[in-house]
PDB file of C-alpha atoms in Angstrom:
ATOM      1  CA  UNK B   1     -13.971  24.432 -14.717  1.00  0.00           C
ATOM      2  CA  UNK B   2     -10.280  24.548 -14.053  1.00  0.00           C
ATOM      3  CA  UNK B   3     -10.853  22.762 -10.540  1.00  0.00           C
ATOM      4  CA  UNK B   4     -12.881  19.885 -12.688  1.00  0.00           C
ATOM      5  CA  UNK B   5     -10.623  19.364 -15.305  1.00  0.00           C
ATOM      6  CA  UNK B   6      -8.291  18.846 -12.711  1.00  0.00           C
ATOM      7  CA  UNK B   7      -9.877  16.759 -10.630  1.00  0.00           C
ATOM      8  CA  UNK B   8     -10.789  14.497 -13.771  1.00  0.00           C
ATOM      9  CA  UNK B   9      -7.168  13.876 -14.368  1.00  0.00           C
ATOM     10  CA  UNK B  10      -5.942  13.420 -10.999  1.00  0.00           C
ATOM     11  CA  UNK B  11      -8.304  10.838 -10.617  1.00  0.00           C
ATOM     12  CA  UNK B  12      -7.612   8.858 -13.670  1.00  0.00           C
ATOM     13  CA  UNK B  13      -4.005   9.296 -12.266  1.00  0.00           C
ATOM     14  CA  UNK B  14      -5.458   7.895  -9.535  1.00  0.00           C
ATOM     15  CA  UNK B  15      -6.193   4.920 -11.043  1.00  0.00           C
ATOM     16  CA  UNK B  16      -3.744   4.294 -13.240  1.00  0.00           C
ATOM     17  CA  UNK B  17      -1.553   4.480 -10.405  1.00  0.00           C
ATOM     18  CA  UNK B  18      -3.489   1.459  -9.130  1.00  0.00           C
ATOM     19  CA  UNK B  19      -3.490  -0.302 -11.475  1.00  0.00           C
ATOM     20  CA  UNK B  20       0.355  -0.118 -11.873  1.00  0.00           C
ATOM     21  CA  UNK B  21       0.475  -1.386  -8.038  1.00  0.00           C
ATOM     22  CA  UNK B  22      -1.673  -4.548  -9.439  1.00  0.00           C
ATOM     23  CA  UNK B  23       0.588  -5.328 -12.496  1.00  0.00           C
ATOM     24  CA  UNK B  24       3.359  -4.870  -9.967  1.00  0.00           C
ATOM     25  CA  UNK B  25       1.339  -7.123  -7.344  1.00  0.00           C
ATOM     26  CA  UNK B  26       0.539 -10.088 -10.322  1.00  0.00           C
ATOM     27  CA  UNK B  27       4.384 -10.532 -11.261  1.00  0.00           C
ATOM     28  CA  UNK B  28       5.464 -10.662  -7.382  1.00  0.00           C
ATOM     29  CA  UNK B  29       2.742 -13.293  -7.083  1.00  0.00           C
ATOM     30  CA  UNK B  30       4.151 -14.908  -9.942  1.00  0.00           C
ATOM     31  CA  UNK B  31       7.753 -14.963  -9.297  1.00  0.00           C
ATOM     32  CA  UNK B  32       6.653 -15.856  -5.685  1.00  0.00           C
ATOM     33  CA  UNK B  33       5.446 -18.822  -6.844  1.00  0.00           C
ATOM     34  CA  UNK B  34       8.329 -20.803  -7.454  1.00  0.00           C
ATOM     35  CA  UNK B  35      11.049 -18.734  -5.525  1.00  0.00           C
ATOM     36  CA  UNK B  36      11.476 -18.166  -2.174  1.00  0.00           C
ATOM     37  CA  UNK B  37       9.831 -14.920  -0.887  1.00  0.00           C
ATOM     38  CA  UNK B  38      12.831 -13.793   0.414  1.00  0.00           C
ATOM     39  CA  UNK B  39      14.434 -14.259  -2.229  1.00  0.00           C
ATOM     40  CA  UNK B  40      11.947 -12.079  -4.323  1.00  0.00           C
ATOM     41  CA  UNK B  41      11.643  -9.558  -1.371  1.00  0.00           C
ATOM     42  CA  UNK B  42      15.290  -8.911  -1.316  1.00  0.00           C
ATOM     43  CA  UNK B  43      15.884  -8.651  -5.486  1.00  0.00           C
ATOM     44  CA  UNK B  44      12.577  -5.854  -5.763  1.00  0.00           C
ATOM     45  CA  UNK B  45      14.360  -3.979  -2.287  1.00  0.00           C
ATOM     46  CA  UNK B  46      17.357  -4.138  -4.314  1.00  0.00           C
ATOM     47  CA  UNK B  47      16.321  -3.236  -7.532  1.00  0.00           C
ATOM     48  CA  UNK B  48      13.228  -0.581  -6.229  1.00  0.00           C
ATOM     49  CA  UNK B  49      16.323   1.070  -3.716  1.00  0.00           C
ATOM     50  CA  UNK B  50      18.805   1.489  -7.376  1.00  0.00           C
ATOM     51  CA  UNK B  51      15.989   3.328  -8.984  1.00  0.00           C
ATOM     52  CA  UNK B  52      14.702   5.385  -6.338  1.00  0.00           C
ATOM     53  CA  UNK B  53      18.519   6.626  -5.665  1.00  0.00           C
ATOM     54  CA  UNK B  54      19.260   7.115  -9.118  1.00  0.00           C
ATOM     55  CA  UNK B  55      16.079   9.616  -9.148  1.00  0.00           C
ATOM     56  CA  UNK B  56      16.949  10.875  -6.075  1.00  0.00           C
ATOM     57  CA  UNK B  57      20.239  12.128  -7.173  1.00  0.00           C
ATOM     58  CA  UNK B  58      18.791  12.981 -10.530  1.00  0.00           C
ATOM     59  CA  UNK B  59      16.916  15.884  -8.370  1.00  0.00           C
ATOM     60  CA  UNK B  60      19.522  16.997  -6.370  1.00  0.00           C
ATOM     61  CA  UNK B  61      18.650  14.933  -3.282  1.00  0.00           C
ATOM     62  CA  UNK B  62      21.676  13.690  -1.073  1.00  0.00           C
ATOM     63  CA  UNK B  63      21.628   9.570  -0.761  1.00  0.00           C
ATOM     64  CA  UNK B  64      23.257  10.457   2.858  1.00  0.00           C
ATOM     65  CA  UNK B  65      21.987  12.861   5.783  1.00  0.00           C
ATOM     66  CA  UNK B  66      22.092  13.338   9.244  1.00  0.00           C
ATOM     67  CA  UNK B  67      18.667  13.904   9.078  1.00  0.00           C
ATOM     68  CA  UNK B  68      18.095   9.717   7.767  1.00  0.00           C
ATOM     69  CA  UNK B  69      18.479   8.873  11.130  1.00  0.00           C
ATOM     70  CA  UNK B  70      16.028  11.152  12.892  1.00  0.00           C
ATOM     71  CA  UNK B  71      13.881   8.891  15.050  1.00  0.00           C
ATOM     72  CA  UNK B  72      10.438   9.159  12.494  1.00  0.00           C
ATOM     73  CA  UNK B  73      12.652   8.260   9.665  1.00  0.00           C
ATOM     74  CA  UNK B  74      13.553   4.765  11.087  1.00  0.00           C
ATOM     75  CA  UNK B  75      10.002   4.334  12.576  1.00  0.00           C
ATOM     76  CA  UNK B  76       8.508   4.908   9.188  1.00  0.00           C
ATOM     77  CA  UNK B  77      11.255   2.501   7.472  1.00  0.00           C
ATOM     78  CA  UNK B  78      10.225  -0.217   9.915  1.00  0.00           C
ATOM     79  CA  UNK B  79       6.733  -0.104   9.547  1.00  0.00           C
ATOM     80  CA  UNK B  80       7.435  -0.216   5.813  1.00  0.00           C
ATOM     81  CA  UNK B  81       9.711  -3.236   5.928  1.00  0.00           C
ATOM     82  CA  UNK B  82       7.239  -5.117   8.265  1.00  0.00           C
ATOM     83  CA  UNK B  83       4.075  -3.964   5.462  1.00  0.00           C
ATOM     84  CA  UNK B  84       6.123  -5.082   2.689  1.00  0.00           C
ATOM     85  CA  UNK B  85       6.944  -8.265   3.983  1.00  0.00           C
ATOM     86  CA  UNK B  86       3.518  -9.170   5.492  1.00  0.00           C
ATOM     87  CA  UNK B  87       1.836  -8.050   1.974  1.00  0.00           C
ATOM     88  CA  UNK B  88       4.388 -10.187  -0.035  1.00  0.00           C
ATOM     89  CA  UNK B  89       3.870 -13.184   1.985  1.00  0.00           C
ATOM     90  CA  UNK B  90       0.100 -12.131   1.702  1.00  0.00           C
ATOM     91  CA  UNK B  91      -0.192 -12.190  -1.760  1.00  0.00           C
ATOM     92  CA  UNK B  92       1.948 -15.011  -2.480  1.00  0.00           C
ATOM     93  CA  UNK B  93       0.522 -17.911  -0.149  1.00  0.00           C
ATOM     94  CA  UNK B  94      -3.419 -16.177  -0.153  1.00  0.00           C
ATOM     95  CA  UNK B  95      -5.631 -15.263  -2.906  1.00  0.00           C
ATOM     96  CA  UNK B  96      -5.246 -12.046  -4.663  1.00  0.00           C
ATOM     97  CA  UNK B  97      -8.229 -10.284  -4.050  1.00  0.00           C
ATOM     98  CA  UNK B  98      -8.647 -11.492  -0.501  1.00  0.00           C
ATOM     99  CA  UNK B  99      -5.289 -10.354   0.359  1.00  0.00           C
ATOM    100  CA  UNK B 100      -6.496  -6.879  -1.395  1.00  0.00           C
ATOM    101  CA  UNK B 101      -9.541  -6.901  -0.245  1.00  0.00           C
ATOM    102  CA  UNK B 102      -7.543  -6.578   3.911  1.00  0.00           C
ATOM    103  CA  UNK B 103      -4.902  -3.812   2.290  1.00  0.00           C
ATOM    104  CA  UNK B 104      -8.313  -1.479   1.600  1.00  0.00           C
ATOM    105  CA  UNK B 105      -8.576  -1.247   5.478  1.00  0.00           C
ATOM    106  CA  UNK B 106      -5.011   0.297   5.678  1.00  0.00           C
ATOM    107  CA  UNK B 107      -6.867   4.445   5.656  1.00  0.00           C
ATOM    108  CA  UNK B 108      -8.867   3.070   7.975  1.00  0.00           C
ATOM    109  CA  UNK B 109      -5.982   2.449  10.064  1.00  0.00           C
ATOM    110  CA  UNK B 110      -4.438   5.322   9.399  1.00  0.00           C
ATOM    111  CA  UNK B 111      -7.469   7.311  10.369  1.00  0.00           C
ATOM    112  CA  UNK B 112      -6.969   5.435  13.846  1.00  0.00           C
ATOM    113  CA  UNK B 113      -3.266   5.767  14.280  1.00  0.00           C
ATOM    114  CA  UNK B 114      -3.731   9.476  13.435  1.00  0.00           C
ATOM    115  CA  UNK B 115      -6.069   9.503  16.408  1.00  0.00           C
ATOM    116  CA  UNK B 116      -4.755   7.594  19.019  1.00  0.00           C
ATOM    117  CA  UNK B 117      -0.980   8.780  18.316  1.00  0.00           C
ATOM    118  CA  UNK B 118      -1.239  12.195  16.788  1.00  0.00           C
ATOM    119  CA  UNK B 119      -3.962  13.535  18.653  1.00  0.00           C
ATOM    120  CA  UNK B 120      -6.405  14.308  15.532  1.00  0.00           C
ATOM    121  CA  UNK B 121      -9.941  14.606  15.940  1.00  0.00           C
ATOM    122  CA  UNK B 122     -12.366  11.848  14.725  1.00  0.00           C
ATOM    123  CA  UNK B 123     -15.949  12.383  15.526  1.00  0.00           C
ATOM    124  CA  UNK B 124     -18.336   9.207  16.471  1.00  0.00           C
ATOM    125  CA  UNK B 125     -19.307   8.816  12.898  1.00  0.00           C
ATOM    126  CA  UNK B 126     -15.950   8.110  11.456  1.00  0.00           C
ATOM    127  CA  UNK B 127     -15.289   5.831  14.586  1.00  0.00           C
ATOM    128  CA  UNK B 128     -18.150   3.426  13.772  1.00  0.00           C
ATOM    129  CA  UNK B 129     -16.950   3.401  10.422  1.00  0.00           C
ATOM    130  CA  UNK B 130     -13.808   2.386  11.270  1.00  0.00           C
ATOM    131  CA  UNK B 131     -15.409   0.115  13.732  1.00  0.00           C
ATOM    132  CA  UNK B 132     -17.441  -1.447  10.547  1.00  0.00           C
ATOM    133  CA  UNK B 133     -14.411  -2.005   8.383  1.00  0.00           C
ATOM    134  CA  UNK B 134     -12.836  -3.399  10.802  1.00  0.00           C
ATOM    135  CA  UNK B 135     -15.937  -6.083  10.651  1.00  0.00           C
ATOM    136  CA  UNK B 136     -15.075  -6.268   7.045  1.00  0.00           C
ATOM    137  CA  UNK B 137     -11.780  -7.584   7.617  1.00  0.00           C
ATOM    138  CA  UNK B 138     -12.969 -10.458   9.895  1.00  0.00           C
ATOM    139  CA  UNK B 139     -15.634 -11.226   7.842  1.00  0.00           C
ATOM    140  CA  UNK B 140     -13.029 -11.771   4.764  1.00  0.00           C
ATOM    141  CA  UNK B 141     -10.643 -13.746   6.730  1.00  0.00           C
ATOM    142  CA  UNK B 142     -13.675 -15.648   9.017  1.00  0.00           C
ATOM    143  CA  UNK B 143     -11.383 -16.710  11.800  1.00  0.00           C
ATOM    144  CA  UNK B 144     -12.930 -19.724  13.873  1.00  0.00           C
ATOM    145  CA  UNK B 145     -14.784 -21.470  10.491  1.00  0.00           C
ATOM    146  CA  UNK B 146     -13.411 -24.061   8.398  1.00  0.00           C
ATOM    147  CA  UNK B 147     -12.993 -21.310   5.847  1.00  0.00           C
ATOM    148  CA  UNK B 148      -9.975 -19.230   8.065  1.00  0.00           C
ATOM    149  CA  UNK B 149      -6.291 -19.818   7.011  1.00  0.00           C
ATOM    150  CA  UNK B 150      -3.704 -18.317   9.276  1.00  0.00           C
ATOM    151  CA  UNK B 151      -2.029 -17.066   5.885  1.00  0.00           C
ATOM    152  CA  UNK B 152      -4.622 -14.416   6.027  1.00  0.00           C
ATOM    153  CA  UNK B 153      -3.353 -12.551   8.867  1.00  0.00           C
ATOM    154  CA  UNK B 154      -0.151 -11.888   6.542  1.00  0.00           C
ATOM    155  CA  UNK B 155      -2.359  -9.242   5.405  1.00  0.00           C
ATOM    156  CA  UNK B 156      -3.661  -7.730   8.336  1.00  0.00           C
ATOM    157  CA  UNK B 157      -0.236  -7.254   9.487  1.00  0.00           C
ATOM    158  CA  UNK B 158       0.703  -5.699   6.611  1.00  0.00           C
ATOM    159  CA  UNK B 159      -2.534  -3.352   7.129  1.00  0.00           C
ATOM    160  CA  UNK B 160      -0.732  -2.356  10.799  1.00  0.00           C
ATOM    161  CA  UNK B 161       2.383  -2.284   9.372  1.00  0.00           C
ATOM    162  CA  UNK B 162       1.805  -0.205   6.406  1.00  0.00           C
ATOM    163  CA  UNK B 163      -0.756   2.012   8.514  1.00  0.00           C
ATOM    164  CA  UNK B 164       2.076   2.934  11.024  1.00  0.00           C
ATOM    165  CA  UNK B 165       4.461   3.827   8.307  1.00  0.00           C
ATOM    166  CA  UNK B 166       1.733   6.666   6.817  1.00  0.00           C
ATOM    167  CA  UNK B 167       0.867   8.206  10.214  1.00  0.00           C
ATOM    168  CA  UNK B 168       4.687   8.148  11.273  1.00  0.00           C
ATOM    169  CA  UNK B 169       5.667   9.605   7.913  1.00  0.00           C
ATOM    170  CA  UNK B 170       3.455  12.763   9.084  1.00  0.00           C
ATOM    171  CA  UNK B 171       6.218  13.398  12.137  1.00  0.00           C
ATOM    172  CA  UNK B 172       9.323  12.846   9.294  1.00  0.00           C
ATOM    173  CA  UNK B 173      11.226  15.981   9.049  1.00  0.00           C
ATOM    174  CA  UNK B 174      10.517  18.254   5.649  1.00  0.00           C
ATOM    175  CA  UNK B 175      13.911  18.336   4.750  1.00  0.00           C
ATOM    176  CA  UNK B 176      13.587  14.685   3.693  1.00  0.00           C
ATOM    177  CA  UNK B 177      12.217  14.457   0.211  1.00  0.00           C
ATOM    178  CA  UNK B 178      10.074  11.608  -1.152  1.00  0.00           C
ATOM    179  CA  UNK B 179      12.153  10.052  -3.354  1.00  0.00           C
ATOM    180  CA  UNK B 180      15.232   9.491  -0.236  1.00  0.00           C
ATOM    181  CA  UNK B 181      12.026   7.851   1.583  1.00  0.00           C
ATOM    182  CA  UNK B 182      11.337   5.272  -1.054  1.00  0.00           C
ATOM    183  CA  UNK B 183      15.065   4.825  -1.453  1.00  0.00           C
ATOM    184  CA  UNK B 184      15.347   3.824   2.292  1.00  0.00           C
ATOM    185  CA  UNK B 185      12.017   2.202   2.140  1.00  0.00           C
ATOM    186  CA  UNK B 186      13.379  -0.421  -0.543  1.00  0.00           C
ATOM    187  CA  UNK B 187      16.897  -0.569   0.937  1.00  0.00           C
ATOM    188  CA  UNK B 188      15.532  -1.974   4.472  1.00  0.00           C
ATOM    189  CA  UNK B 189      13.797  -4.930   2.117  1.00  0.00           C
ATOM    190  CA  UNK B 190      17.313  -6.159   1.163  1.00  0.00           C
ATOM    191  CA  UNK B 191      18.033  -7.291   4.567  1.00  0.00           C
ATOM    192  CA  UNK B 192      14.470  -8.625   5.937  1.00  0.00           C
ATOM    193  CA  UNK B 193      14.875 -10.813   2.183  1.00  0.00           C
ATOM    194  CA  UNK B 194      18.158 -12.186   3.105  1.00  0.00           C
ATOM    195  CA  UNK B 195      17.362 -12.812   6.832  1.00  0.00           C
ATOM    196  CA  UNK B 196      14.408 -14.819   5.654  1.00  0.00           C
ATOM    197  CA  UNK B 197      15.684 -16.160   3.120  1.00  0.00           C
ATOM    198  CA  UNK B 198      17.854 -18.075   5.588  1.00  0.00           C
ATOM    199  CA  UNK B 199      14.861 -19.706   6.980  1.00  0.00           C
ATOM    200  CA  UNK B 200      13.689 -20.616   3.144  1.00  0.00           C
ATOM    201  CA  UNK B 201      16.641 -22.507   1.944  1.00  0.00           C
ATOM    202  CA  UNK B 202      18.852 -21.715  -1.041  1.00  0.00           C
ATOM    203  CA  UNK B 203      19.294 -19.183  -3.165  1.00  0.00           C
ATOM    204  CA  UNK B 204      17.648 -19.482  -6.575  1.00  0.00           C
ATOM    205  CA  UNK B 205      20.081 -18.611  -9.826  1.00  0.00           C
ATOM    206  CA  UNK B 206      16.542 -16.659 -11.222  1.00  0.00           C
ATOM    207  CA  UNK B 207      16.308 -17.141 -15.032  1.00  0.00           C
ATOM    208  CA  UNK B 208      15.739 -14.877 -18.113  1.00  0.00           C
ATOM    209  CA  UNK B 209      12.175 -15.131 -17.587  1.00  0.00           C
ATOM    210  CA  UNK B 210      12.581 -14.256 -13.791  1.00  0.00           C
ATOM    211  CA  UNK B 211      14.242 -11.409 -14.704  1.00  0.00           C
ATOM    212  CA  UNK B 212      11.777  -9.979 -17.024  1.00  0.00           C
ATOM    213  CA  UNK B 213       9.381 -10.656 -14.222  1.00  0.00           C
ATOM    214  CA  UNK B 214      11.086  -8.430 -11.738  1.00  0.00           C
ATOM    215  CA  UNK B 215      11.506  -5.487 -14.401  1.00  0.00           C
ATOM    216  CA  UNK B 216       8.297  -5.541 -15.063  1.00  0.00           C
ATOM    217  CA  UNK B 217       7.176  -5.034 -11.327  1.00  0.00           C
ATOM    218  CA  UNK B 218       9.543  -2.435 -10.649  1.00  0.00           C
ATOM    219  CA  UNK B 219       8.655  -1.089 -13.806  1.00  0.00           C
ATOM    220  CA  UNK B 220       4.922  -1.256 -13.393  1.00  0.00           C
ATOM    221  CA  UNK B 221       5.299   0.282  -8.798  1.00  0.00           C
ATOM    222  CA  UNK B 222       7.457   2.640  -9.802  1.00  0.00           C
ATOM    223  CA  UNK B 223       4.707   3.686 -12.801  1.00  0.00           C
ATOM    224  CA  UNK B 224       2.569   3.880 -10.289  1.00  0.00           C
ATOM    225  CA  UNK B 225       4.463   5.418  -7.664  1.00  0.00           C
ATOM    226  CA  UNK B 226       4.657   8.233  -9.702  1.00  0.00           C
ATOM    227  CA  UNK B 227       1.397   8.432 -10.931  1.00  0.00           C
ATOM    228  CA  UNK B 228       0.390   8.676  -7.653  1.00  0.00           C
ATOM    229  CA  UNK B 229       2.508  11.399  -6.253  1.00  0.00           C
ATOM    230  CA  UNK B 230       1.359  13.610  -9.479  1.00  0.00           C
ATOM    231  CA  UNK B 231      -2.612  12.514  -8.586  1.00  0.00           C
ATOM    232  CA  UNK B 232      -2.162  13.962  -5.121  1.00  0.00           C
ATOM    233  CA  UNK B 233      -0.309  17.118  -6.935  1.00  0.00           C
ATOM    234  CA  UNK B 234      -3.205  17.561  -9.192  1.00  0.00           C
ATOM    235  CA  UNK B 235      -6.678  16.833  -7.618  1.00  0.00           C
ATOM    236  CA  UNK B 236      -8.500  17.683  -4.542  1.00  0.00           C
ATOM    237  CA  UNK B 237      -7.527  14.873  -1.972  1.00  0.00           C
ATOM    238  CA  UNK B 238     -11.077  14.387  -0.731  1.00  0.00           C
ATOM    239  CA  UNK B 239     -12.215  13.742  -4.732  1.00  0.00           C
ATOM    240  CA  UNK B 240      -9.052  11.358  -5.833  1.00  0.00           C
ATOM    241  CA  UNK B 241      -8.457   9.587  -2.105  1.00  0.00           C
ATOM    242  CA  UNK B 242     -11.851   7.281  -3.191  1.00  0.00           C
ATOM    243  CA  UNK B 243     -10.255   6.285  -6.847  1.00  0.00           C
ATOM    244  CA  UNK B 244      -7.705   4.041  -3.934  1.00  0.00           C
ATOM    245  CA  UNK B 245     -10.203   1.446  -4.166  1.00  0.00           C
ATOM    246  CA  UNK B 246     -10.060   0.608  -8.040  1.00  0.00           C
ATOM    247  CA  UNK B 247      -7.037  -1.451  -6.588  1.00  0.00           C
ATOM    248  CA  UNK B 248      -9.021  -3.927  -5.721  1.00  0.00           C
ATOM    249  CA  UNK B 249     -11.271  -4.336  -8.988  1.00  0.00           C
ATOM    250  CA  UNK B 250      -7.801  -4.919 -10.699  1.00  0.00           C
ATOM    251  CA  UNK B 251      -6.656  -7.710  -7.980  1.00  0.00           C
ATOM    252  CA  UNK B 252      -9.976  -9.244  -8.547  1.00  0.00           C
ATOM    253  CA  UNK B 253     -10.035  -9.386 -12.062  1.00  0.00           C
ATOM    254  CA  UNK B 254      -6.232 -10.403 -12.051  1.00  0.00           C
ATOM    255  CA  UNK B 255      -6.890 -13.040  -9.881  1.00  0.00           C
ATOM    256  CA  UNK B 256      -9.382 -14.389 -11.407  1.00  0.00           C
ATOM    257  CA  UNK B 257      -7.989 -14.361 -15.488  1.00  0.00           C
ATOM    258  CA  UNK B 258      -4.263 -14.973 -14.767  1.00  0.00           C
ATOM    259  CA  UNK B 259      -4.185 -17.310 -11.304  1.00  0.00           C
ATOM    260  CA  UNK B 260      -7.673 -18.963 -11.707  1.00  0.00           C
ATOM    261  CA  UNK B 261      -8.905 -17.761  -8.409  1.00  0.00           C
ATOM    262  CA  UNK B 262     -12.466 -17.068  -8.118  1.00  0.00           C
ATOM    263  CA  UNK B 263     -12.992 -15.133  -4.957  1.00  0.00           C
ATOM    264  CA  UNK B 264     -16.329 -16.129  -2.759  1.00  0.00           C
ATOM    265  CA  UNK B 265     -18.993 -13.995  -1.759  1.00  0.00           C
ATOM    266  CA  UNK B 266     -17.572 -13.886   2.038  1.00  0.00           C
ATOM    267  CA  UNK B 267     -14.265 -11.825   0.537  1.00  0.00           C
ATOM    268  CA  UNK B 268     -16.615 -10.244  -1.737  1.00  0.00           C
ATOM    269  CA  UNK B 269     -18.742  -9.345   0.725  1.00  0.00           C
ATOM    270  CA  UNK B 270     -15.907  -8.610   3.340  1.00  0.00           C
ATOM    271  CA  UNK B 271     -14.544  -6.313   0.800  1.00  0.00           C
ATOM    272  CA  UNK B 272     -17.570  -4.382  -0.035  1.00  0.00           C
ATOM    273  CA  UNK B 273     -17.958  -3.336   3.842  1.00  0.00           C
ATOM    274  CA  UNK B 274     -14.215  -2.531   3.825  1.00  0.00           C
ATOM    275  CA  UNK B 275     -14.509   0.192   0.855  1.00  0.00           C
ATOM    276  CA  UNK B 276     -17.984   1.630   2.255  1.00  0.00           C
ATOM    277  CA  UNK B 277     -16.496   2.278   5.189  1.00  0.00           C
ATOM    278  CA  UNK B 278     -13.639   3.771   3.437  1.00  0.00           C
ATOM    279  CA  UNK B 279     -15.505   5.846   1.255  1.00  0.00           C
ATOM    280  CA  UNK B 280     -17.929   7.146   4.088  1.00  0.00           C
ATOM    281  CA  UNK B 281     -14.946   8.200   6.329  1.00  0.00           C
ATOM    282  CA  UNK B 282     -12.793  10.236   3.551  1.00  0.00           C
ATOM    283  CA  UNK B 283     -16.719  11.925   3.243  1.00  0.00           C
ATOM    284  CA  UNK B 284     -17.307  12.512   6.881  1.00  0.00           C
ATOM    285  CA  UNK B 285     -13.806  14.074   6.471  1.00  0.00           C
ATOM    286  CA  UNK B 286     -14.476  16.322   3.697  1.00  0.00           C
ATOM    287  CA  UNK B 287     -17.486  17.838   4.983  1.00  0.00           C
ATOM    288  CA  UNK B 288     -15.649  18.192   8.508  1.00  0.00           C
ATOM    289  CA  UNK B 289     -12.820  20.098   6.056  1.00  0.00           C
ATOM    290  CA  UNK B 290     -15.721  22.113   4.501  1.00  0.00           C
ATOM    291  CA  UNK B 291     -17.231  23.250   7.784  1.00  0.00           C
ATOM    292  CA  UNK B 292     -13.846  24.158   9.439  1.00  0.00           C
ATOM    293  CA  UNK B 293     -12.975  26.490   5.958  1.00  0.00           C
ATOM    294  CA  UNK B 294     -16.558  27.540   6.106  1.00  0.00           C
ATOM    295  CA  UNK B 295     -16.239  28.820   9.861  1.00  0.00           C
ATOM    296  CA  UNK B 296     -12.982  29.892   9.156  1.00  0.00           C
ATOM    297  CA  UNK B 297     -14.401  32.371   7.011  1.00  0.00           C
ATOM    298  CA  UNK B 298     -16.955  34.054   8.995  1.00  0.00           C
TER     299      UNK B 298
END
């Protein structure tokens, strides 16, 4: 019973968590939409990395070790500056809930960058999954029709980008705590804002409004940052993991009440694949869990 109740509330965790990474996804889109994305890249990195070190310190954490600069450390920051930016670009020049629907494929990725770099096992069943969601993404962006927009590949990037920076975070050393990681994380989006912001043309004096749109989506990510973290703490992975996808319901319905975009059945489609695949690997997985604990115990 205690397992259940548990489970219950990671998952709602779960998706309140995602739901915070939507709200946090609408204002970016919003303030993207008439500033320069480096510009809005470089004021969340700025404003995310002040939280996350105020936190950190509030814990104990140090802002400054040796152990910042160990090689996984500024392999995992890179592939989070490089999935940032790709997924901010995404979402601001393509559709919401086509640039979501690509982001599902990122434990898909993962799955393959665990096998390829860190030598895990994945069985023929969770490859042709892979294989399939894989499908899914091509079949949302449709490259070679009249319907394909290089803009889409913003968030396949930020699939590979944001993929690299979860299997690389495996190899980061334990002394480094989560909350220095997200403080890093933000602080290498200060930069990659400015340096593109160079290619975007002035800086834009943002207003009151603009303002209140950036609280709100550090507000809203760090929400679910933390809601996140305490869903993992609380539930069985293999129950919560699948309450990832509720991201996308919220990107579709945001899309479609606050931008007007009605997503067609190709990214509907697309993202349908995507998910099953998803959800049929993180099961292959748990039953591969169950029957290592269950030979384990004879």
């Amino acid at each position: 019973m205690s397992n259940g109740v548990e489970n219950f509330r990671g998952s709602l965790l779960m998706v309140a968590a995602m739901a915070g990474f939507a709200m946090e996804d609408l204002f970016v889109k919003r303030l993207s939409q008439h500033m320069p994305v480096g510009e809005v890249l470089m004021l969340m990195g700025v404003g995310g990395t002040l939280i996350f070190a105020a936190l950190a310190l509030r814990k104990g954490d140090r802002l400054f070790s040796r152990d910042l600069l160990a090689p996984a450390v500024i392999g995992r920051n890179f592939g989070e500056l490089v999935g940032t930016l790709a997924f901010v670009c995404a979402i601001a020049f393509t559709p919401l809930a086509e640039a979501s629907a690509i982001l599902q494929a990122t434990p898909l990725a993962v799955t393959l960058g665990a096998a390829l770099f860190l030598g895990e096992q994945v069985g023929w069943r969770r490859w042709s999954a892979i294989m399939v969601g894989f499908l899914g993404v091509l079949v949302v962006i449709r490259p070679g029709t009249e319907g394909f927009s290089i803009l889409s590949l913003f968030a396949v990037v930020a699939v590979v980008g944001l993929a690299a920076r979860d299997v690389i975070t495996r190899r980061v050393p334990r002394s480094i705590t989560s909350m220095q990681l997200a403080t890093y994380g933000f602080a290498t989006c200060i930069p990659a804002g400015a340096l593109l912001l160079q290619f975007q043309g002035a800086f834009l004096a943002p207003s009151l409004t603009d303002y209140a749109q950036l609280c709100a989506a550090l507000v809203f990510g760090t929400a679910g940052y933390y809601a996140l973290i305490a869903a993992m703490r609380l539930g069985e992975v293999a129950v919560i993991t699948p309450f990832r996808y509720t991201r996308l319901i919220f990107a579709l319905i945001i899309g479609w009440t606050v931008f007007a975009e009605k997503p067609d059945i190709w990214t509907l489609v697309g993202g349908l694949i995507i998910v099953g695949s998803g959800l049929y690997t993180l099961a292959r997985e748990r039953a591969r869990a169950r029957a290592a604990a269950a030979a384990g115990t004879v």
